[in-house]
Short mmCIF file of C-alpha atoms and ligand atoms in Angstrom, two decimals:
data_model
loop_
_atom_site.label_atom_id
_atom_site.label_comp_id
_atom_site.label_asym_id
_atom_site.label_seq_id
_atom_site.Cartn_x
_atom_site.Cartn_y
_atom_site.Cartn_z
CA MET A 234 5.96 157.03 54.20
CA SER A 235 5.84 160.24 52.19
CA ASN A 236 2.58 162.04 51.53
CA GLN A 237 0.70 160.11 48.86
CA MET A 238 -1.47 163.07 48.00
CA LEU A 239 1.53 165.19 47.06
CA GLU A 240 3.25 162.56 44.98
CA THR A 241 0.75 162.46 42.18
CA ARG A 242 -1.61 164.78 40.36
CA ILE A 243 -4.54 163.19 38.61
CA THR A 244 -6.68 165.25 36.27
CA PRO A 245 -9.42 164.44 33.78
CA ILE A 246 -9.45 164.96 30.04
CA ALA A 247 -13.08 165.09 28.95
CA ALA A 248 -13.89 163.10 25.82
CA PHE A 249 -17.00 162.19 23.84
CA ALA A 250 -20.30 162.85 25.64
CA ASP A 251 -19.30 161.86 29.18
CA ASN A 252 -15.97 159.99 29.22
CA TYR A 253 -13.03 160.93 31.39
CA ILE A 254 -9.53 160.00 30.28
CA TRP A 255 -7.44 160.23 33.47
CA LEU A 256 -4.02 161.82 33.24
CA ILE A 257 -1.51 160.96 35.97
CA GLU A 258 1.52 163.12 36.75
CA SER A 259 4.22 162.53 39.35
CA GLN A 260 6.33 165.02 41.27
CA ALA A 261 9.27 162.68 40.68
CA ALA A 262 9.26 163.36 36.93
CA PRO A 263 7.65 166.68 36.05
CA GLY A 264 6.58 166.93 32.42
CA LYS A 265 5.70 163.26 32.08
CA ALA A 266 2.22 161.78 32.14
CA LEU A 267 0.41 158.46 32.09
CA LEU A 268 -3.03 158.02 30.61
CA VAL A 269 -5.86 155.72 31.58
CA ASP A 270 -8.23 154.63 28.79
CA PRO A 271 -7.43 157.16 26.06
CA GLY A 272 -10.38 156.54 23.75
CA ASP A 273 -9.91 159.86 21.95
CA ALA A 274 -6.39 160.69 20.68
CA ARG A 275 -7.27 164.26 19.62
CA ALA A 276 -8.52 165.24 23.07
CA VAL A 277 -5.38 163.79 24.64
CA ILE A 278 -2.91 165.35 22.22
CA THR A 279 -4.52 168.76 22.72
CA ALA A 280 -4.35 168.40 26.51
CA LEU A 281 -0.72 167.17 26.52
CA ARG A 282 0.38 170.04 24.24
CA ALA A 283 -1.45 172.66 26.27
CA ARG A 284 0.33 171.48 29.41
CA SER A 285 3.73 170.66 27.83
CA LEU A 286 3.52 167.04 28.94
CA ASP A 287 5.19 164.02 27.35
CA LEU A 288 3.35 160.73 27.32
CA ALA A 289 5.14 158.03 29.35
CA GLY A 290 2.68 155.15 29.37
CA ILE A 291 -0.90 154.00 28.92
CA LEU A 292 -3.12 151.85 31.16
CA LEU A 293 -6.22 150.24 29.65
CA THR A 294 -9.10 148.78 31.67
CA HIS A 295 -11.11 147.03 28.94
CA HIS A 296 -11.56 146.69 25.21
CA HIS A 297 -14.52 149.01 24.53
CA PRO A 298 -13.79 151.54 21.75
CA ASP A 299 -14.39 154.62 23.89
CA HIS A 300 -11.51 153.40 26.10
CA ILE A 301 -8.93 152.22 23.53
CA ASP A 302 -9.57 153.93 20.20
CA GLY A 303 -6.96 156.65 20.71
CA VAL A 304 -4.10 154.24 21.41
CA GLU A 305 -2.88 153.62 17.87
CA GLU A 306 -2.70 157.33 17.03
CA LEU A 307 -0.98 158.13 20.33
CA LEU A 308 1.64 155.41 19.76
CA ALA A 309 2.44 157.03 16.42
CA THR A 310 3.43 160.17 18.36
CA ALA A 311 5.29 158.42 21.23
CA ALA A 312 6.47 154.82 21.57
CA VAL A 313 5.32 154.18 25.14
CA PRO A 314 4.33 150.98 26.93
CA VAL A 315 0.65 150.09 26.87
CA TYR A 316 -0.75 147.77 29.55
CA GLY A 317 -4.12 146.08 29.51
CA PRO A 318 -6.00 142.83 29.95
CA ARG A 319 -4.92 139.70 28.11
CA ASP A 320 -7.62 139.80 25.44
CA PRO A 321 -7.34 139.66 21.62
CA ARG A 322 -9.68 142.65 21.41
CA MET A 323 -7.06 144.95 22.97
CA PRO A 324 -4.86 147.15 20.73
CA ALA A 325 -1.86 145.49 19.08
CA GLY A 326 1.22 145.62 21.28
CA THR A 327 -0.67 145.79 24.59
CA ARG A 328 1.44 144.22 27.33
CA PRO A 329 -0.93 141.82 29.08
CA VAL A 330 -1.61 142.17 32.79
CA GLY A 331 -3.51 139.85 35.08
CA ASP A 332 -4.74 139.89 38.65
CA GLY A 333 -1.84 140.92 40.89
CA THR A 334 0.45 142.18 38.13
CA VAL A 335 2.38 145.22 39.37
CA ILE A 336 3.21 147.81 36.72
CA GLU A 337 6.09 150.13 37.49
CA PHE A 338 7.04 153.44 35.95
CA SER A 339 10.38 153.81 37.69
CA GLU A 340 11.30 157.30 36.47
CA MET A 341 7.96 158.62 37.71
CA ARG A 342 8.29 156.49 40.85
CA LEU A 343 4.80 155.14 40.29
CA ALA A 344 3.52 151.61 40.64
CA PHE A 345 0.04 150.21 40.16
CA GLU A 346 -1.33 146.81 41.02
CA THR A 347 -3.72 145.25 38.55
CA TRP A 348 -6.97 143.77 39.81
CA ALA A 349 -9.11 141.48 37.67
CA ILE A 350 -12.65 142.86 38.07
CA PRO A 351 -14.90 140.99 35.59
CA GLY A 352 -18.55 141.86 35.04
CA HIS A 353 -18.92 144.76 32.60
CA THR A 354 -16.61 142.72 30.34
CA LEU A 355 -14.99 139.40 31.20
CA SER A 356 -11.39 140.63 30.98
CA HIS A 357 -11.94 144.04 32.63
CA VAL A 358 -9.15 145.12 35.00
CA GLY A 359 -8.68 147.98 37.46
CA TYR A 360 -5.47 149.65 38.64
CA VAL A 361 -4.75 150.42 42.29
CA GLY A 362 -1.93 152.57 43.63
CA HIS A 363 -0.97 155.83 45.35
CA GLY A 364 -4.33 156.02 47.10
CA ALA A 365 -6.21 155.83 43.80
CA LEU A 366 -8.38 153.31 42.00
CA PHE A 367 -8.89 153.44 38.23
CA CYS A 368 -11.92 151.26 37.72
CA GLY A 369 -12.99 151.90 34.10
CA ASP A 370 -16.63 150.93 33.64
CA THR A 371 -16.87 148.56 36.62
CA LEU A 372 -17.65 150.97 39.47
CA PHE A 373 -19.31 154.32 38.86
CA SER A 374 -20.01 156.81 41.57
CA ALA A 375 -23.35 155.66 43.03
CA GLY A 376 -23.61 153.04 40.30
CA CYS A 377 -21.86 150.33 38.32
CA GLY A 378 -21.34 149.27 34.72
CA ARG A 379 -23.80 147.25 32.70
CA LEU A 380 -23.25 143.53 32.47
CA PHE A 381 -22.25 143.11 28.83
CA GLU A 382 -20.32 139.88 29.34
CA GLY A 383 -20.10 138.86 32.99
CA SER A 384 -22.68 137.41 35.37
CA PRO A 385 -24.25 139.21 38.33
CA GLU A 386 -22.16 136.93 40.58
CA GLU A 387 -18.94 138.04 38.90
CA MET A 388 -19.80 141.75 39.01
CA ASN A 389 -21.00 141.54 42.61
CA ALA A 390 -17.74 139.84 43.60
CA SER A 391 -15.69 142.50 41.75
CA LEU A 392 -17.57 145.35 43.44
CA THR A 393 -17.38 143.69 46.85
CA ARG A 394 -13.62 143.43 46.44
CA LEU A 395 -13.30 147.10 45.43
CA ALA A 396 -15.42 148.12 48.42
CA GLU A 397 -12.78 146.59 50.69
CA LEU A 398 -10.11 149.05 49.58
CA PRO A 399 -9.14 151.62 52.25
CA PRO A 400 -12.05 154.09 52.74
CA ASP A 401 -10.00 157.11 51.63
CA THR A 402 -9.06 155.50 48.29
CA ARG A 403 -9.99 157.95 45.54
CA VAL A 404 -12.18 156.43 42.86
CA TYR A 405 -11.54 157.50 39.26
CA CYS A 406 -14.39 156.22 37.11
CA ALA A 407 -14.42 156.49 33.33
CA HIS A 408 -17.75 158.29 32.95
CA GLU A 409 -19.63 161.25 34.39
CA TYR A 410 -22.82 159.45 35.33
CA THR A 411 -23.16 160.54 38.95
CA ALA A 412 -26.32 162.67 38.73
CA ALA A 413 -28.22 159.86 37.00
CA THR A 414 -26.90 157.08 39.23
CA LEU A 415 -27.86 159.09 42.32
CA ARG A 416 -31.47 159.29 41.12
CA PHE A 417 -31.49 155.50 41.03
CA ALA A 418 -29.76 155.26 44.44
CA LEU A 419 -32.56 157.35 45.93
CA ALA A 420 -35.22 155.18 44.26
CA VAL A 421 -33.65 152.13 45.93
CA GLU A 422 -33.07 153.76 49.33
CA PRO A 423 -35.41 156.75 49.73
CA SER A 424 -34.69 156.80 53.46
CA ASN A 425 -30.90 156.96 53.06
CA ASP A 426 -29.91 160.59 53.50
CA SER A 427 -26.37 160.14 52.17
CA PRO A 428 -27.21 160.08 48.43
CA ARG A 429 -29.28 163.25 48.88
CA ARG A 430 -26.46 165.13 50.63
CA TYR A 431 -23.87 163.82 48.20
CA GLY A 432 -26.18 164.77 45.31
CA ALA A 433 -26.27 168.37 46.51
CA ALA A 434 -22.45 168.48 46.60
CA VAL A 435 -22.24 166.89 43.16
CA ALA A 436 -24.76 169.35 41.69
CA GLU A 437 -22.64 172.20 43.02
CA ARG A 438 -19.48 170.81 41.44
CA ARG A 439 -21.20 170.17 38.12
CA ALA A 440 -22.73 173.66 38.07
CA ALA A 441 -19.21 175.06 38.51
CA GLY A 442 -18.10 173.06 35.47
CA ALA A 443 -16.10 170.57 37.54
CA PRO A 444 -16.33 166.79 37.38
CA SER A 445 -18.15 164.96 40.15
CA LEU A 446 -15.12 162.68 40.38
CA PRO A 447 -13.05 161.40 42.02
CA SER A 448 -15.30 159.82 44.56
CA THR A 449 -13.94 157.77 47.45
CA ILE A 450 -14.57 154.21 48.61
CA SER A 451 -16.00 155.67 51.80
CA ILE A 452 -18.56 157.74 49.85
CA GLU A 453 -19.44 154.77 47.67
CA ARG A 454 -20.06 152.57 50.68
CA THR A 455 -22.66 155.04 51.91
CA VAL A 456 -24.38 156.07 48.65
CA ASN A 457 -23.91 153.27 46.12
CA PRO A 458 -26.74 150.72 46.24
CA PHE A 459 -24.64 148.21 44.30
CA LEU A 460 -22.13 148.15 47.17
CA ARG A 461 -24.93 147.88 49.74
CA CYS A 462 -26.62 144.63 48.69
CA ASP A 463 -26.12 143.29 52.22
CA ARG A 464 -28.10 146.17 53.76
CA PRO A 465 -31.63 145.29 54.89
CA ALA A 466 -33.18 148.36 53.23
CA VAL A 467 -31.53 147.56 49.88
CA ARG A 468 -32.56 143.92 50.11
CA ARG A 469 -36.16 144.92 50.93
CA ALA A 470 -36.27 147.25 47.92
CA ALA A 471 -34.91 144.53 45.62
CA GLU A 472 -37.35 141.96 47.00
CA ALA A 473 -40.26 144.37 46.50
CA ARG A 474 -39.09 144.93 42.94
CA ALA A 475 -38.69 141.19 42.28
CA GLY A 476 -41.90 140.28 44.12
CA ALA A 477 -40.04 137.45 45.82
CA ALA A 478 -37.67 136.71 48.68
CA LEU A 479 -34.04 136.78 47.57
CA GLY A 480 -31.11 134.69 48.74
CA ARG A 481 -27.45 135.63 48.54
CA SER A 482 -26.39 139.24 48.04
CA ALA A 483 -25.55 138.40 44.40
CA GLU A 484 -29.27 137.85 43.85
CA VAL A 485 -30.01 141.25 45.34
CA PHE A 486 -27.35 142.69 43.06
CA ALA A 487 -28.90 140.99 40.00
CA VAL A 488 -32.31 142.52 40.71
CA LEU A 489 -30.80 146.00 41.24
CA ARG A 490 -28.80 145.75 38.02
CA SER A 491 -31.77 144.82 35.85
CA TRP A 492 -33.92 147.44 37.64
CA LYS A 493 -31.31 150.07 36.78
CA ASP A 494 -31.15 148.90 33.15
CA GLY A 495 -34.76 150.06 32.68
CA PHE A 496 -34.63 153.04 35.04
CA ARG A 497 -35.15 156.52 33.59
ZN1 ZN B 717 -17.19 149.81 28.67
#
């Protein structure tokens, strides 16, 4: 197999306060680009022009405005395929994908498999391919999305599934939240040295003006409390917080998630 790292180039377009719109290029078709969750058309158009790139397709993870609001304006500039969950709240013309749907961009020689990962929203999907995961607002580095529609059981199952991806899978989240999520990770597991070390590396990247992302599945398994609900230390912290013994790991997850909701 050819070198996956050389086949694609994935770069962020910063939008709004802390969103990243991910731009995917392929060596097979220089000058073409895919976008993930273009919530802000202006930011995208500026970036594409500056780099002389033509839009070739759009992948959407979920219906929230900061992920889809740029689509209509972008389609007015280029008639490209848009893929996203089967949900009436998605932009008109979105080609629906479901769990296991493979999306191919043959000229760019790219293919992504769709994973249904409910929790943040019920129809949320992620895209997996070329050693990368685009997980929208489901998995954040050292954290996870809020439960706007799904249950703790659903989100815990989605995150558990993502955690089983190969350890070197690069994780492209839709927001720069890492510094804040790491503070929570350390509150949950003060004796885990990994979030502290990772936090120092992240602070260095942020100080240099670079994104903290991508992360990797391997990093997330060591620093992200939401992927560590089966660890005794995480369970103990959740039980102390709840003031009660907890059962399945989804119950541990539920306590962590509501703890994080009020964490400052
Ligand atoms: Zn969202």
